[in-house]
Coordinates of C-alpha atoms in Angstrom, one line a residue:
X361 CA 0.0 0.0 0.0
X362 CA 1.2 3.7 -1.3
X363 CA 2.1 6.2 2.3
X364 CA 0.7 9.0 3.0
X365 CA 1.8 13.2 3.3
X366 CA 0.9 16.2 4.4
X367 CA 2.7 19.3 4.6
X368 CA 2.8 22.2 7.6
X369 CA 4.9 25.3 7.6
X370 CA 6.0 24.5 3.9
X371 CA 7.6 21.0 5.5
X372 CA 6.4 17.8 3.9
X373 CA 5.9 14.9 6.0
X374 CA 5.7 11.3 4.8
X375 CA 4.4 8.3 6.4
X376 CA 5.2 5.0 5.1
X377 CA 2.2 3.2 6.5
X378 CA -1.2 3.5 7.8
X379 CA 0.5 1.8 11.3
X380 CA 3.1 4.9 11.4
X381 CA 1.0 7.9 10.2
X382 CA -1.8 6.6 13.5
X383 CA 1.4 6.3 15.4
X384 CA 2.5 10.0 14.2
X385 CA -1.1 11.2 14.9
X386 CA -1.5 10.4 18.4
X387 CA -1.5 12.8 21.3
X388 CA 2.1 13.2 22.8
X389 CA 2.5 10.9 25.6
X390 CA 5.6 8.9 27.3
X391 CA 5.0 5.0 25.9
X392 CA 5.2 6.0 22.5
X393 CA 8.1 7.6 22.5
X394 CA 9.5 5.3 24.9
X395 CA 8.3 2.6 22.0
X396 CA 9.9 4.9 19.1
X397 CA 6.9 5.5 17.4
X398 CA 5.7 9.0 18.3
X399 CA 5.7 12.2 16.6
X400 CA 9.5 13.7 16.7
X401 CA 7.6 17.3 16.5
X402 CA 4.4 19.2 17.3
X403 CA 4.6 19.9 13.2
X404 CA 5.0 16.0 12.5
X405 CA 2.1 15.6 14.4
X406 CA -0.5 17.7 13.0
X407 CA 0.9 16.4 9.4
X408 CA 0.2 13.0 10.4
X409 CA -3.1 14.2 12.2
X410 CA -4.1 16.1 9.1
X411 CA -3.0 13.0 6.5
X412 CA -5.2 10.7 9.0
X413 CA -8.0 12.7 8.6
X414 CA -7.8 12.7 4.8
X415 CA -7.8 8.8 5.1
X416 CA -10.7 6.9 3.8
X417 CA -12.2 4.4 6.7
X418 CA -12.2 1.8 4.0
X419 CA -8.6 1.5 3.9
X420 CA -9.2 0.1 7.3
X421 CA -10.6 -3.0 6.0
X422 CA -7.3 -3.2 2.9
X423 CA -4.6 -2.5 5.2
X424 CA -4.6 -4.6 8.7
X425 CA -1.6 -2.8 10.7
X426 CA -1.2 -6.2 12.2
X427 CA -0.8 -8.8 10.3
X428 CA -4.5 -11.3 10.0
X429 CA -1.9 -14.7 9.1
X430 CA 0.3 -14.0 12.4
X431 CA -2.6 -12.6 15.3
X432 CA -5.5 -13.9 16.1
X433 CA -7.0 -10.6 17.3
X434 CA -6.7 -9.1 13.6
X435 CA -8.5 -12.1 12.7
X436 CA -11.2 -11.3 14.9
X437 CA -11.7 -7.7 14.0
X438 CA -11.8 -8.7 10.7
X439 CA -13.8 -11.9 10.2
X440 CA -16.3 -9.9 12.5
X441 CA -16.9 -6.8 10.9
X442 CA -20.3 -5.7 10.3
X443 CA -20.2 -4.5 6.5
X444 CA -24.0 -4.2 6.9
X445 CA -23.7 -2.0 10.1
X446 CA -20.6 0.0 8.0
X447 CA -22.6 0.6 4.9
X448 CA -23.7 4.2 6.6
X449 CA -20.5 5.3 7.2
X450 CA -18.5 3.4 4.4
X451 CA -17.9 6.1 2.2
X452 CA -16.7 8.7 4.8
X453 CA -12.6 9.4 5.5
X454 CA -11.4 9.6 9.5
X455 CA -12.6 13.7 9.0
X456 CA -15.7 13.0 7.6
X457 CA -16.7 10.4 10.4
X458 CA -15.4 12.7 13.0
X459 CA -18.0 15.6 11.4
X460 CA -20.6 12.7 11.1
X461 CA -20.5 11.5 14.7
X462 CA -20.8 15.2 16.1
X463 CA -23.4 15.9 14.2
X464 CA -27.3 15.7 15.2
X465 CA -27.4 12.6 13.0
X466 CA -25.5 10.2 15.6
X467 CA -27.8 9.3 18.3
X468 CA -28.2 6.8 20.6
X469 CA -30.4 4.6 17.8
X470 CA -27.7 5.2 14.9
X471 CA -24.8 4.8 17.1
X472 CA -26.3 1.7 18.8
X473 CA -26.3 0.5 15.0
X474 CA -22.8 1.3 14.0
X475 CA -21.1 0.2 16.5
X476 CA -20.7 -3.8 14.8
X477 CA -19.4 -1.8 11.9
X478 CA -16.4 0.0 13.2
X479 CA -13.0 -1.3 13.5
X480 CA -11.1 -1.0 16.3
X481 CA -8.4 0.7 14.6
X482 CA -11.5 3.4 12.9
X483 CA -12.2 4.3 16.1
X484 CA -9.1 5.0 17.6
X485 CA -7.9 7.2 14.2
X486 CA -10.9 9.4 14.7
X487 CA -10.3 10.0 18.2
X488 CA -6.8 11.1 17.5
X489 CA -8.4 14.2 15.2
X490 CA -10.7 14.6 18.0
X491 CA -10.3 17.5 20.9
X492 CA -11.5 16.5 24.9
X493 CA -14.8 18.2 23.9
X494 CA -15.8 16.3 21.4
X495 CA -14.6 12.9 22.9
X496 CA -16.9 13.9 25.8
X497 CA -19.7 15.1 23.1
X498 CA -19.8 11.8 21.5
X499 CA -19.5 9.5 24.3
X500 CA -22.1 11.2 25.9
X501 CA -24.7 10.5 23.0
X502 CA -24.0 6.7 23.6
X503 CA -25.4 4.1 26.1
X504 CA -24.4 0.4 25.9
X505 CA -26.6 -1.1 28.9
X506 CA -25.8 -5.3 30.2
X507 CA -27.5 -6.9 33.2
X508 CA -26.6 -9.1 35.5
X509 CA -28.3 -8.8 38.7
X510 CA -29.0 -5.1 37.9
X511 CA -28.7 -2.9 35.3
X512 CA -25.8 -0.8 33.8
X513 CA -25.1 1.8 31.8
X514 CA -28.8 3.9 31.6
X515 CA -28.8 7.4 30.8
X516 CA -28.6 9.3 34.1
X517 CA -27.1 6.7 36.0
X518 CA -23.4 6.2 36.8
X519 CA -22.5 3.4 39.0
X520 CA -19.7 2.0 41.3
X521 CA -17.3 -1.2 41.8
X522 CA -16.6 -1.5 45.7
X523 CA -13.2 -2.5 45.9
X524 CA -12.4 -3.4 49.3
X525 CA -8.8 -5.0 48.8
X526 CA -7.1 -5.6 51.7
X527 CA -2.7 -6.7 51.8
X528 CA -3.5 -10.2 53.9
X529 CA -7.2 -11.2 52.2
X530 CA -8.4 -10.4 56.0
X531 CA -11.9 -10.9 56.0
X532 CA -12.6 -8.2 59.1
X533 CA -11.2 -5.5 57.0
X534 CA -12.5 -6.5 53.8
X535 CA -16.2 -6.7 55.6
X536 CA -15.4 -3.2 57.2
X537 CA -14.8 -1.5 53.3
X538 CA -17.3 -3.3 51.9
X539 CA -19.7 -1.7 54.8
X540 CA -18.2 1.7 54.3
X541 CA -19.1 1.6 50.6
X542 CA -22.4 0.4 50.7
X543 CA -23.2 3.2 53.6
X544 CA -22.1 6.2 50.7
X545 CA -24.3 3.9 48.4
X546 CA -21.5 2.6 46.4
X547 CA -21.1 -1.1 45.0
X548 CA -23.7 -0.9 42.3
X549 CA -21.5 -2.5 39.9
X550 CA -20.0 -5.2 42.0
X551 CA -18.2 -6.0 45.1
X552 CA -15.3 -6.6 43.4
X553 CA -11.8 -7.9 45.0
X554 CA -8.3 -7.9 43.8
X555 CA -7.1 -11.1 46.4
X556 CA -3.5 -10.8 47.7
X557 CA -2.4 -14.5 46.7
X558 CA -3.4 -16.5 43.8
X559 CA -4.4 -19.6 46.2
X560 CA -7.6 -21.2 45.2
X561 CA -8.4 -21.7 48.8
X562 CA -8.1 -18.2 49.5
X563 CA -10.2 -17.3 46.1
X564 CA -12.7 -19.6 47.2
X565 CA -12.9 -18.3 50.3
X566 CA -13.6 -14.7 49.3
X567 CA -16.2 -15.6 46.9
X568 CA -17.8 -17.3 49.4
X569 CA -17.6 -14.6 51.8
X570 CA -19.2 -12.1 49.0
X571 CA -21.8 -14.0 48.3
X572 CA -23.1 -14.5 52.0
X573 CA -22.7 -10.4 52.5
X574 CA -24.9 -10.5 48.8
X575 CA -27.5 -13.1 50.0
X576 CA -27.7 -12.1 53.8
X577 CA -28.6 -8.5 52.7
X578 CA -30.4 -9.4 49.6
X579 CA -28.4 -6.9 47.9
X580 CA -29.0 -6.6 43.7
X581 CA -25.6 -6.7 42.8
X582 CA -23.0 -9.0 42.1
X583 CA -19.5 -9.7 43.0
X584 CA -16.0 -10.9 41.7
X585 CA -12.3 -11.8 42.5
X586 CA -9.9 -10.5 39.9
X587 CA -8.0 -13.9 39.6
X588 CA -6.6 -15.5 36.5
X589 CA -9.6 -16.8 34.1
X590 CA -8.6 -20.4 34.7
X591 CA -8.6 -20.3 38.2
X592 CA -12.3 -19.0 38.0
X593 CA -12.7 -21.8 35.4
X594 CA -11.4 -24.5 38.6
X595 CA -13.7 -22.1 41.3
X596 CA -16.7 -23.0 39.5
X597 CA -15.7 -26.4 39.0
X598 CA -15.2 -26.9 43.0
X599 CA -18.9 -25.0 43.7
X600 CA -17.8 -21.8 44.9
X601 CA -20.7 -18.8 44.4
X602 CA -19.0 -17.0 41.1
X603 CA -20.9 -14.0 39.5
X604 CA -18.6 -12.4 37.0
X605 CA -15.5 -14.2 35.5
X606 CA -12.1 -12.3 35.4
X607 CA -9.6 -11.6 33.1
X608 CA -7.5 -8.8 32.2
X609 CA -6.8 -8.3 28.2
X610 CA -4.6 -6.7 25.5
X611 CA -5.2 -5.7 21.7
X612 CA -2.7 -8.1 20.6
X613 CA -2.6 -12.0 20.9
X614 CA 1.1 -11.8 21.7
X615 CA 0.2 -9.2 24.5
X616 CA -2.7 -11.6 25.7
X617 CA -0.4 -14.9 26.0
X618 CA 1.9 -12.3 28.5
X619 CA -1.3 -12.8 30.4
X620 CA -1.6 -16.6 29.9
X621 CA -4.9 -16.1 28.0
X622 CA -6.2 -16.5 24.2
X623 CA -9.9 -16.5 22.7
X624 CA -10.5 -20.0 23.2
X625 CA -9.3 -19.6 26.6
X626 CA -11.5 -16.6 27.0
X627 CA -14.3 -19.0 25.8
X628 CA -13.9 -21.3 28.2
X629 CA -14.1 -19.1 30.9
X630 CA -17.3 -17.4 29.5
X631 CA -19.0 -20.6 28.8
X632 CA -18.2 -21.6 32.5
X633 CA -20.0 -18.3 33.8
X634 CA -22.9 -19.1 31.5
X635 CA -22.8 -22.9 33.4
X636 CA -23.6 -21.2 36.7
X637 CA -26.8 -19.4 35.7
X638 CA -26.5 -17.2 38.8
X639 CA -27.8 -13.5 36.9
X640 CA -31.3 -13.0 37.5
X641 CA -32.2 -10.0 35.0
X642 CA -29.6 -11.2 32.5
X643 CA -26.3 -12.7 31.5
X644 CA -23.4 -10.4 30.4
X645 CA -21.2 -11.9 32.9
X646 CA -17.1 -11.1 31.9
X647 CA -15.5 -8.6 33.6
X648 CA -12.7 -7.4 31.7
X649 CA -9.7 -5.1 32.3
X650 CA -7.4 -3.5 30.2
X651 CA -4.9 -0.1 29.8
X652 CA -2.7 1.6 27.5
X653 CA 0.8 0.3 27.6
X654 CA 0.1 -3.2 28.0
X655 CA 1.2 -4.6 24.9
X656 CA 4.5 -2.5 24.6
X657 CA 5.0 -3.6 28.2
X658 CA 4.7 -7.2 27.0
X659 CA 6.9 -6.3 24.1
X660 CA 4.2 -7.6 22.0
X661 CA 3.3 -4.2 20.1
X662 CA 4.5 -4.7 16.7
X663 CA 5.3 -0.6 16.4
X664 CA 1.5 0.5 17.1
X665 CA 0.7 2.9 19.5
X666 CA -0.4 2.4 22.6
X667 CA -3.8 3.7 22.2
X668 CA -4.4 2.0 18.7
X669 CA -3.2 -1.1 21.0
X670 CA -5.9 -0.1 23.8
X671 CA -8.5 0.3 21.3
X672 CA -8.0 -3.5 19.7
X673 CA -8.9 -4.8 23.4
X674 CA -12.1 -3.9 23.1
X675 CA -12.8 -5.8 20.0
X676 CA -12.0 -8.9 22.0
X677 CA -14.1 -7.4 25.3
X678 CA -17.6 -6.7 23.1
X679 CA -17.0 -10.6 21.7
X680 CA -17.3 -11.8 24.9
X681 CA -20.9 -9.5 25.6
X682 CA -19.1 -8.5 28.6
X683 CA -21.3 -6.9 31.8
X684 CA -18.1 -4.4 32.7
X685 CA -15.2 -3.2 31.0
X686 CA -12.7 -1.8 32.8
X687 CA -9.5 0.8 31.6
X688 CA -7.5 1.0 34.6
X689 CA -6.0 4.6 32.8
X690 CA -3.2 5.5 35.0
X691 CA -2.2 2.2 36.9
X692 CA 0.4 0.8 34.5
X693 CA 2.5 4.4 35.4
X694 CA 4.4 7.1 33.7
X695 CA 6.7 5.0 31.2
X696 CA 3.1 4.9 29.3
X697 CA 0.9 8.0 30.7
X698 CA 3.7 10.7 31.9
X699 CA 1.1 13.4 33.8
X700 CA -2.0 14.0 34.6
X701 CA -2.6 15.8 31.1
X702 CA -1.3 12.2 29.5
X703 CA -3.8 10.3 31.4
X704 CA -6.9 12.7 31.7
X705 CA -6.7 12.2 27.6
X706 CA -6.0 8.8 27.5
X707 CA -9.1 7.8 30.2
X708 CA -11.4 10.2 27.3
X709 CA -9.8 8.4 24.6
X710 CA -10.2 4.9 25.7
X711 CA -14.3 5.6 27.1
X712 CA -15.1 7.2 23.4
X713 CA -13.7 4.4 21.6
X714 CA -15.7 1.4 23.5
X715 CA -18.8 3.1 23.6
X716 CA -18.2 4.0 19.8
X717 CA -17.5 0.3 19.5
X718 CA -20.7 -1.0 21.6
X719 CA -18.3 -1.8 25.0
X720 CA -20.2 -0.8 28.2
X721 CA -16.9 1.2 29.7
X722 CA -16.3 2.3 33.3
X723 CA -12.8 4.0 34.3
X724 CA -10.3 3.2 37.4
X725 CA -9.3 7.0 37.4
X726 CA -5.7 6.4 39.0
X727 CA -2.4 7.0 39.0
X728 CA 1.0 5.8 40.7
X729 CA 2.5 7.9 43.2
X730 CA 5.7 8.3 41.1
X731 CA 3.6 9.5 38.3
X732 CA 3.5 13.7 37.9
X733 CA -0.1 13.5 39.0
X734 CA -2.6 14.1 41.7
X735 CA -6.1 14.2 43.0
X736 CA -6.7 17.5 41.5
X737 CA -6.2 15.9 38.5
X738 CA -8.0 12.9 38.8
X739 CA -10.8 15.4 39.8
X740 CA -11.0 16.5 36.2
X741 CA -11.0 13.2 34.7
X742 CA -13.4 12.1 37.4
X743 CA -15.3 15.0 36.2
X744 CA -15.4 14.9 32.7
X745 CA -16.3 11.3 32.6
X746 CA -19.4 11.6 34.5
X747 CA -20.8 14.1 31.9
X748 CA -19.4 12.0 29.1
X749 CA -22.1 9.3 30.3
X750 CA -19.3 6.9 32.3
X751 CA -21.1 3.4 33.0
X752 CA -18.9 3.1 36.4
X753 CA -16.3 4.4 38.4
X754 CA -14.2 2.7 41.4
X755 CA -14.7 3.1 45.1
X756 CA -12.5 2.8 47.6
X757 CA -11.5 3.9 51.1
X758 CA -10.3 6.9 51.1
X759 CA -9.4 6.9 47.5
X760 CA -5.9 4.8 48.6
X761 CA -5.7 0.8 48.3
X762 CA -3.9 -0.2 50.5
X763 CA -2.9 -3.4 48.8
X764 CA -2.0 -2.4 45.3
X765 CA -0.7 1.1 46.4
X766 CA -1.8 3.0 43.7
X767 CA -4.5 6.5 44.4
X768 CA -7.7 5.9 42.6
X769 CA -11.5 7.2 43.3
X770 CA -13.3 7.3 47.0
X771 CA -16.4 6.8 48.0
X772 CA -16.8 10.4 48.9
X773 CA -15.9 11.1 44.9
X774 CA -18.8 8.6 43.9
X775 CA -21.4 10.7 45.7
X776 CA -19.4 14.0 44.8
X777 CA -20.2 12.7 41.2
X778 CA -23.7 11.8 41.7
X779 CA -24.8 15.3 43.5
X780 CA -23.2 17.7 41.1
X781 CA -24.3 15.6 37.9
X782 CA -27.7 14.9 39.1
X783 CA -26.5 10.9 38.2
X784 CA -28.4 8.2 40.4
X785 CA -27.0 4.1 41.0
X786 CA -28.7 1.6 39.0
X787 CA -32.2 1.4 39.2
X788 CA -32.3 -1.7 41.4
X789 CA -29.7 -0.9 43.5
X790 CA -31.0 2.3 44.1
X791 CA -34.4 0.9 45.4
X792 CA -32.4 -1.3 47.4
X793 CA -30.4 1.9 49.0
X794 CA -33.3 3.6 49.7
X795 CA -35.0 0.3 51.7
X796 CA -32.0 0.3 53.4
X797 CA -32.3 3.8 54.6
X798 CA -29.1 4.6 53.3
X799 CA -29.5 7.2 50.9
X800 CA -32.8 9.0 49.6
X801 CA -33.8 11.0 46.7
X802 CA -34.6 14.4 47.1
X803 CA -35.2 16.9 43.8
X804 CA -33.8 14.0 41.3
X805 CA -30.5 13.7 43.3
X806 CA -29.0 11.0 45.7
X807 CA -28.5 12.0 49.1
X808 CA -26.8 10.1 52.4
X809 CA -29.2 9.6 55.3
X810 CA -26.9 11.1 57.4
X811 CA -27.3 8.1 60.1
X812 CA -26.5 4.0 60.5
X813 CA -29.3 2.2 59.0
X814 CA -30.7 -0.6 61.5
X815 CA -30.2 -3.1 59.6
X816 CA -25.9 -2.5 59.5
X817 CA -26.2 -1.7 63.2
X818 CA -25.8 -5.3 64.4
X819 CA -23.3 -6.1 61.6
X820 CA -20.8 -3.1 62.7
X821 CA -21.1 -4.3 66.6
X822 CA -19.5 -7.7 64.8
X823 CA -16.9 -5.9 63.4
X824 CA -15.7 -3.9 66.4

């Protein structure tokens, strides 16, 4: 396939490829100049931007920038593609679909309809062209809703995983998050652990200990340990009470066998959840995770940019009609998202793309502590993905885990979110909330009850 140029400041710049002129395109941050694919110059990249944009989206479908013969992803992406769902877009370039998808034309019905008919690799180049205002603009238009035991992802709603990881798997101080999260209403999208050791005692253990704090309480959620997917695969086989099955994912297959996984792993895991027939309103049961820098961390790349990397996750994510979806922005740490600038953009970037691609997205907003970032920033980030129609956010005591040491998002920032954006938990859990006597609604907005609801009364007396 012929390159590509453009020229700024009476300076022509060629690209070689369709891989290097997305690489060129992106927004500056660390991984892809650490990976030697960036920009070398503001000028560079607006040319590249400006030759993206020029692009038509069916060279998309001509030019694979990973090879289809040597990953199984690419073979995904394309043996999958929609030409039907395409056909409305089909004869646009990347400028013309960014003009399409901010006009009044994209709703929530057409975009709904599109989504089967983007690429991975379409969505990310039209991002690149795009500014924060109009990732937010677009995202906001577009709902992808799952169900489990309740429902994500409705307009107006913006939800929670309780994260109450604790260094030693304690059960006392796991019990004691997971009562301060429900008491600010948060949990909505699961009670979800990361477990300290990889023992399938231990796992067991916690999922059994979940699901008794779920069925003593009759709560309408669900819960999940973030262990391997083959060591959910062995929980279910033993009996243990599994809601959502685990894994974390990458854009690349070389990326995903770092993580000891491939499709017909993924599969196997998914037809596993299905086995246990534990939803009640519906079964989108994976929970996946996933972040920029991944695949150049695994070395596993092939000279794409991170983002373009990022984006290819979620074509294996919608596959698997996932309930969650998880970009964990900032946690990988500056070698891949430098600042708070680098990863307020890349938490936009990645939450346009999966919605544009039919993924029901929530963000860990978080960063390392030797990252040049801090609360204010995730602040913004919390922010701006609350108005761009985020399906969840994290919660944790006081916005620090204590086991992976990284800062992410309290459960004060939840119901910060919720009051100032007028957004409400899911529907069921919200009704649950408010039998509690936890939280009320007054003038279309949550608020705390301001006391202990009886029914935690005896529970906390445990704990003490």
């Amino acid at each position: 396939m012929s390159g590509f140029a453009h020229s700024v400041g009476g300076q022509t710049w060629r690209f070689d490829s369709l891989r290097e002129v997305m690489a060129k395109a992106s927004p500056a941050r660390s991984g892809d100049r650490l990976a030697g694919v960036a920009a070398g110059s503001d000028a560079e990249r607006v040319a590249a931007q400006m030759a993206l944009a020029d692009i038509p989206l069916k060279r998309f479908l001509d030019e694979a920038l990973i090879p289809y013969e040597s990953d199984e992803v690419t073979r995904l992406i394309i043996d999958t593609h929609d030409r039907q769902a395409f056909a409305p877009v089909s004869h646009l370039t990347v400028g013309g679909l960014r003009d399409w998808l901010l006009g009044e034309q994209a709703d929530e019905t057409s975009l709904r309809a599109l989504a089967p008919g983007l690429t991975p690799e379409m969505a990310a180049a039209v991002s690149k062209i795009m500014r924060v205002q109009d990732l937010v603009l677009v995202a906001q238009k577009i709902r992808v809703v799952t169900r489990f035991r309740n429902t994500m992802g409705l307009r107006g709603r913006m939800s929670t995983r309780l994260q109450p990881n604790h260094p030693t798997d304690d059960p006392a101080g796991i019990a004691a998050s997971v009562l301060d999260g429900l008491l600010y209403g948060n949990g909505d999208a699961m009670l979800g652990i990361n477990p300290a050791t990889d023992s399938l005692q231990s796992i067991c253990t916690l999922l059994e200990m979940l699901d008794a704090i779920i069925q003593r309480y009759e709560i309408p959620t669900q819960s999940c340990v973030l262990t391997h997917v083959t060591s959910s695969i062995e929980a279910i086989n033993r009996g243990a009470p599994l809601d959502l099955v685990f894994q974390s994912i990458a854009g690349t297959e070389a990326a995903n066998a770092s993580f000891g996984v491939s499709l017909s792993i993924l599969q196997e895991g998914y037809e596993a959840g299905l086995s246990q027939k534990r939803g009640t309103l519906g079964d989108n049961l994976m929970y996946f995770e996933t972040g920029q820098g991944s695949a150049l961390s695994a070395n596993a790349h092939h000279g794409v940019d991170q983002q373009t990397c990022e984006t290819r996750a979620y074509a294996v994510a919608r596959h698997f009609k996932p309930f969650l979806v998880n970009t964990v922005v900032g946690f990988i740490g500056p070698e891949y998202l430098y600042n708070g600038k680098q990863i307020i953009r890349a938490g936009l970037e990645d939450h346009f793309c999966a919605k544009l691609l039919g993924v029901p997205m929530g963000c860990d907003i978080c960063y390392t502590n030797h990252a040049e970032a801090d609360q204010d920033d995730m602040d913004m980030l919390l922010t701006l993905l609350g108005v761009a129609g985020i399906n969840f956010i994290m919660g944790i005591p006081g916005s620090d885990d204590v086991m992976l040491n990284y800062q992410t998002t309290s459960f004060h920032d939840a119901l910060y979110a919720r009051q100032v954006l007028g957004l409400r938990p899911a529907p069921e859990f919200e009704a649950w909330l408010e039998r509690m006597e936890i939280l009320h609604q007054r003038d279309g907005r949550v608020h705390m009850a301001g006391q202990l609801p009886t029914a935690f009364r005896h529970a906390l007396a445990q704990l003490s």
